[in-house]
Coordinates of N, CA and C in Angstrom, one line a residue:
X1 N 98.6 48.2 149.5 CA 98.6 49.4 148.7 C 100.0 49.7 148.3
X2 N 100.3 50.5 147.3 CA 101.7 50.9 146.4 C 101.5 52.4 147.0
X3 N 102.4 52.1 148.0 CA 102.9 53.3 148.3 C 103.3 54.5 147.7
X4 N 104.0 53.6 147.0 CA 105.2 54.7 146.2 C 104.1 55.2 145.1
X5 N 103.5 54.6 144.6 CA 102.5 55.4 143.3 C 101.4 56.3 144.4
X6 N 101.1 56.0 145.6 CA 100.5 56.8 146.5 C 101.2 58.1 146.4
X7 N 101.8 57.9 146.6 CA 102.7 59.2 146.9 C 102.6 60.2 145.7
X8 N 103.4 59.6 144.8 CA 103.5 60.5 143.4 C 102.4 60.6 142.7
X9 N 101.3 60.0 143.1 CA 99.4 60.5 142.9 C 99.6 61.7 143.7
X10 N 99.8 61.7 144.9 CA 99.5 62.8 146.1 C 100.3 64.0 145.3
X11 N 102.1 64.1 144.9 CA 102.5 64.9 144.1 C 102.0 65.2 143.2
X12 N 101.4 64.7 142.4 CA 100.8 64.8 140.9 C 100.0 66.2 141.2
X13 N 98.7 65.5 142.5 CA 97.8 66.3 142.7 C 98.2 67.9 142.9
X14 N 99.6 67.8 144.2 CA 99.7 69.1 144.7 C 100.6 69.8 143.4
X15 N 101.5 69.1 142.6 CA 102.0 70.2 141.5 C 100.9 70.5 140.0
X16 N 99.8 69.8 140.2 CA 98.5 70.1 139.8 C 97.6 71.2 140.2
X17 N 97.6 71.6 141.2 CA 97.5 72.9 142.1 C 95.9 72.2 142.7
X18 N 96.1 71.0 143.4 CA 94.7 70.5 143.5 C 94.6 69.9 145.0
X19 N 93.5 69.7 145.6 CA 93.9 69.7 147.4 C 93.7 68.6 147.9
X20 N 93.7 68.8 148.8 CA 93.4 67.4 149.8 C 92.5 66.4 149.2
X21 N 91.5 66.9 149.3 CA 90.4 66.2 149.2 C 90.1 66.0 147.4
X22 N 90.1 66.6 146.1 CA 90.7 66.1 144.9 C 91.4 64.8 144.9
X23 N 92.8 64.9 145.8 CA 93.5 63.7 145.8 C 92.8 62.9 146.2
X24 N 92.5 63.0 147.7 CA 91.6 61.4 148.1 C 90.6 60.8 147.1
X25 N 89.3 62.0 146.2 CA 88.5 61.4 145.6 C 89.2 60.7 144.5
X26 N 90.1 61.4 144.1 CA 91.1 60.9 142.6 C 91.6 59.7 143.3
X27 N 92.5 59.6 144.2 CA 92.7 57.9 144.9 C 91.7 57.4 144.7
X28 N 90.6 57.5 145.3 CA 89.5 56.5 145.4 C 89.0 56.0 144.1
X29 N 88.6 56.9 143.4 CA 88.0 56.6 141.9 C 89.3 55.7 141.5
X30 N 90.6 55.6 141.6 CA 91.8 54.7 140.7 C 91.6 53.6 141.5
X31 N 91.5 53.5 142.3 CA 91.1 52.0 143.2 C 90.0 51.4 143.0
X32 N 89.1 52.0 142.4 CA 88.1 51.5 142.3 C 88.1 50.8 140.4
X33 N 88.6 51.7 139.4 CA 89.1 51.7 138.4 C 90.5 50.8 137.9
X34 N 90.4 49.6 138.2 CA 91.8 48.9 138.0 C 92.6 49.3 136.4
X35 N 92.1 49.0 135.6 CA 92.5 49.5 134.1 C 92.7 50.8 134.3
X36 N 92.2 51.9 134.8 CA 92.9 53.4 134.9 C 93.8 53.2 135.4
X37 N 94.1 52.8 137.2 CA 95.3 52.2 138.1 C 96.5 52.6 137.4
X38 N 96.1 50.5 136.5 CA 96.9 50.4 136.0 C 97.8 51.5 134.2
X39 N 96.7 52.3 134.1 CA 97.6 53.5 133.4 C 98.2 54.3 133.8
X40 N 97.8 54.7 135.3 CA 98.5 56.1 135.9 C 99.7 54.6 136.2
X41 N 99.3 53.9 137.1 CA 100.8 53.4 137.2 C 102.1 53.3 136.2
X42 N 101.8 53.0 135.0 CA 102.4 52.7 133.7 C 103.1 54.6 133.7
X43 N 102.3 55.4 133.8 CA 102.9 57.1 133.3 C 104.1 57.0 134.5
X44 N 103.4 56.8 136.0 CA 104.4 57.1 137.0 C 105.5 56.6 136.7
X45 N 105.8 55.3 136.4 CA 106.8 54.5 136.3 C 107.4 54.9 134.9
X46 N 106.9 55.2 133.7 CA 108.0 55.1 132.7 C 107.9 56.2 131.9
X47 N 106.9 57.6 132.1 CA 106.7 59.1 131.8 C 106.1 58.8 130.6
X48 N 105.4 57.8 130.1 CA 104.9 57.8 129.2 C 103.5 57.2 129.4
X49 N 102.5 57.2 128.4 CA 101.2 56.5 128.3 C 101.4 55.3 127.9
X50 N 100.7 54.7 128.1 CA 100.5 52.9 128.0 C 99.4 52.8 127.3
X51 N 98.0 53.6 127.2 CA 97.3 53.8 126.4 C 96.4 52.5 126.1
X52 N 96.2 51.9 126.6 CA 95.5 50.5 126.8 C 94.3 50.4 126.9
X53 N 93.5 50.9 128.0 CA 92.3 51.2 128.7 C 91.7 52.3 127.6
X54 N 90.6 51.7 127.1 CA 89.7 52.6 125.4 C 88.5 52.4 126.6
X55 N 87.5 53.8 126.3 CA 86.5 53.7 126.5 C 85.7 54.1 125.5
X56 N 85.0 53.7 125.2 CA 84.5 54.3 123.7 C 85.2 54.3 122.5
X57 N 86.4 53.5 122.3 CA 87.2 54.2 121.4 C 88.2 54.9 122.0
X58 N 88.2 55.7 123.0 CA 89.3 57.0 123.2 C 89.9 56.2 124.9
X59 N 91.3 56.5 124.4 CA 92.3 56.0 125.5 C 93.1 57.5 125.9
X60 N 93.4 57.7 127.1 CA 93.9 58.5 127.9 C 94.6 59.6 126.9
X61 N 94.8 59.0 125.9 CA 96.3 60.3 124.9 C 94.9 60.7 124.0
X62 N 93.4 60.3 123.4 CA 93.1 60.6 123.0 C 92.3 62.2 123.5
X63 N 92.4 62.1 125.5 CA 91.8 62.4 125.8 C 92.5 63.8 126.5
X64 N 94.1 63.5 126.4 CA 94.5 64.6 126.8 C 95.0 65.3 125.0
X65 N 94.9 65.0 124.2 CA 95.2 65.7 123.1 C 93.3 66.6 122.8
X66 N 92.6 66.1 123.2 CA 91.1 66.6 122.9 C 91.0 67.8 123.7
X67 N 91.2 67.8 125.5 CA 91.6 68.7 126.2 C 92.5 69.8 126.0
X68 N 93.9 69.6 124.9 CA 94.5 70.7 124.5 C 93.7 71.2 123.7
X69 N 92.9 70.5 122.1 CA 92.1 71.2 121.4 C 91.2 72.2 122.3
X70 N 91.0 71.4 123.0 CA 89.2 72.0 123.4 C 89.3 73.0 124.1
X71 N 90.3 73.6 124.3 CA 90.6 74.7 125.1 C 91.4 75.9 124.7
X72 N 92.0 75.2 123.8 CA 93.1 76.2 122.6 C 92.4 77.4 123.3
X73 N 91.4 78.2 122.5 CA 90.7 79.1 122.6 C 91.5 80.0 123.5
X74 N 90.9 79.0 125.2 CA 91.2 80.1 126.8 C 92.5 79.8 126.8
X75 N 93.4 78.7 126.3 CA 95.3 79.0 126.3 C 95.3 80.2 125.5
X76 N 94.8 80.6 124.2 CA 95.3 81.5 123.5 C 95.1 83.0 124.3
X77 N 94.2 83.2 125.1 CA 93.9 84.2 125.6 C 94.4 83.9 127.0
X78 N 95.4 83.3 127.4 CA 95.6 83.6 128.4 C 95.0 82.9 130.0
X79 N 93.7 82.4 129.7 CA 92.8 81.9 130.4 C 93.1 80.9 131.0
X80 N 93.3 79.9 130.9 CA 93.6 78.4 130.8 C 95.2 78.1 131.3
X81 N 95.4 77.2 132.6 CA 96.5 77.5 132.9 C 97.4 76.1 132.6
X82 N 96.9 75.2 131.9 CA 97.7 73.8 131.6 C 98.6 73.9 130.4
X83 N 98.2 75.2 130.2 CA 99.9 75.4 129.0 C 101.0 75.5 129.7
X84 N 101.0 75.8 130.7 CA 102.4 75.8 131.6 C 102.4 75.2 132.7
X85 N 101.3 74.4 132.5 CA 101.5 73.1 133.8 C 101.4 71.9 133.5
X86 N 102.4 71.2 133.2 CA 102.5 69.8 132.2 C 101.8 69.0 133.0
X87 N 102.0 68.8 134.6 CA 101.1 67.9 135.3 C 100.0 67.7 135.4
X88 N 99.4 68.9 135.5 CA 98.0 69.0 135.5 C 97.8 68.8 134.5
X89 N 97.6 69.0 133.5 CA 97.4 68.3 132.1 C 97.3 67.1 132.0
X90 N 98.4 66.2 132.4 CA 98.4 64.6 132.6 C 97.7 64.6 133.3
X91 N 97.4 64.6 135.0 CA 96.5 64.6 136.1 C 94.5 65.0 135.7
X92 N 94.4 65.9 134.8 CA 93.4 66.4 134.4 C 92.7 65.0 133.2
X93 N 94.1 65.0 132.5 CA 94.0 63.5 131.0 C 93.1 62.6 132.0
X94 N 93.9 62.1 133.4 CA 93.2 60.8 133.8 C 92.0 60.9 134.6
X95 N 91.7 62.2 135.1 CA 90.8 62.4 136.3 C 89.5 62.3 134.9
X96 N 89.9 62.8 133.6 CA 88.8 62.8 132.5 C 88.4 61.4 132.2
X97 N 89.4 60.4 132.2 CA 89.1 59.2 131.7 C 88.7 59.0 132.9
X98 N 88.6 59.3 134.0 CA 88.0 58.0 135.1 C 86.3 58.5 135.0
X99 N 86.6 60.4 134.8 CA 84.8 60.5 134.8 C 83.8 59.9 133.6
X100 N 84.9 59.8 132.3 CA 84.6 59.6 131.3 C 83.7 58.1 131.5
X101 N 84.5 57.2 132.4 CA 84.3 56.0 132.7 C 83.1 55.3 133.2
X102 N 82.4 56.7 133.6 CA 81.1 56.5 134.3 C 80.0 57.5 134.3
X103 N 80.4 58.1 132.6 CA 79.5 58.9 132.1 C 79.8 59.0 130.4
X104 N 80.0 57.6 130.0 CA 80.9 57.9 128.7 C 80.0 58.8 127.8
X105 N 78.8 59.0 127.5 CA 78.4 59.4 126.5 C 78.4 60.8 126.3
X106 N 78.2 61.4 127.2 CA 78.5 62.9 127.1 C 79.5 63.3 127.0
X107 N 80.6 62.6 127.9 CA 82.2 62.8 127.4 C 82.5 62.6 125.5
X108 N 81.9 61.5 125.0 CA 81.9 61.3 123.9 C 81.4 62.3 122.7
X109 N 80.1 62.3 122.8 CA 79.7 64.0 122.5 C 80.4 65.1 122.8
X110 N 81.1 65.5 124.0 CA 81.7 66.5 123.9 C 83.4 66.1 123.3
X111 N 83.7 65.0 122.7 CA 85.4 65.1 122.2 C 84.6 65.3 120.3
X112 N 83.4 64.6 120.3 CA 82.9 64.9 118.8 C 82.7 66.3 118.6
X113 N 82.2 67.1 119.2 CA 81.2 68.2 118.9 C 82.1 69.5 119.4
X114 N 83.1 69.4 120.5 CA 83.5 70.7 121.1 C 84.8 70.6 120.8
X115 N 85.6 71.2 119.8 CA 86.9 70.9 119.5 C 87.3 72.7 119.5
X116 N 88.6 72.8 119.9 CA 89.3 73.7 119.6 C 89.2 75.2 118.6
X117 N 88.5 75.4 118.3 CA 88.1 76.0 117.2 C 88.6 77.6 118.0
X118 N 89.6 78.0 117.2 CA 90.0 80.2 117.7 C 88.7 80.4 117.7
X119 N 88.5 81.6 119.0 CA 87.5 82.4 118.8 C 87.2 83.6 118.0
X120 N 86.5 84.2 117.8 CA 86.5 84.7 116.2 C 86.8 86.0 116.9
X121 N 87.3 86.8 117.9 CA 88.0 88.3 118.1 C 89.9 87.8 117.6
X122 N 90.1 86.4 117.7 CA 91.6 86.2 117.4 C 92.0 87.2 116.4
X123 N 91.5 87.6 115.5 CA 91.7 87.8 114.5 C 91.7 89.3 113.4

């Protein structure tokens, strides 16, 4: 086991505001997922996406830029707290591709069909 990406998974989790047991399932599912693994490994190590691993079409940056859209809404109101938490954001990006991984089609449906769109009091 890689310790050291152990670890900075386990950080990821707690400056994600996420617990014990999140971490362990999120470990488990990347162990089980070598092509995810190996993308969180790639972020830990060089703060960037590697972007490799497509499911459907949509790789990890697809999936954390869909996430910003698809939420706009509850950021704009305040709701939504990944506007000011850069990790959870990334942490949330991969926890989505690992579920995505083993439920693609609904995930798929929802990056086609639920986008970002202001709520109509914005205004």
């Amino acid at each position: 086991m890689d310790y050291e990406l152990y670890n900075w998974v386990r950080m990821l989790c707690h400056y994600g505001q996420e617990d014990e047991t999140f971490f362990e399932n999120f470990w488990h599912s990347l162990q089980q997922q070598k092509d995810i693994y190996r993308e969180v490994e790639y972020y830990a190590r060089h703060g960037d996406f590697l972007g490799e691993t497509e499911i459907c079409g949509y790789t990890v940056i697809d999936v954390l830029v869909w996430q910003i859209d698809h939420f706009k809404s509850h950021m704009d109101r305040g709701e939504y707290d990944m506007q000011s938490n850069p990790e959870r954001m990334v942490l949330m990006a991969f926890h989505t591709l690992l579920e995505m991984k083993k439920n693609p089609d609904s995930y798929v449906l929802a990056m086609q069909t639920e986008t970002g769109t202001d709520y109509a009091e914005k205004y």
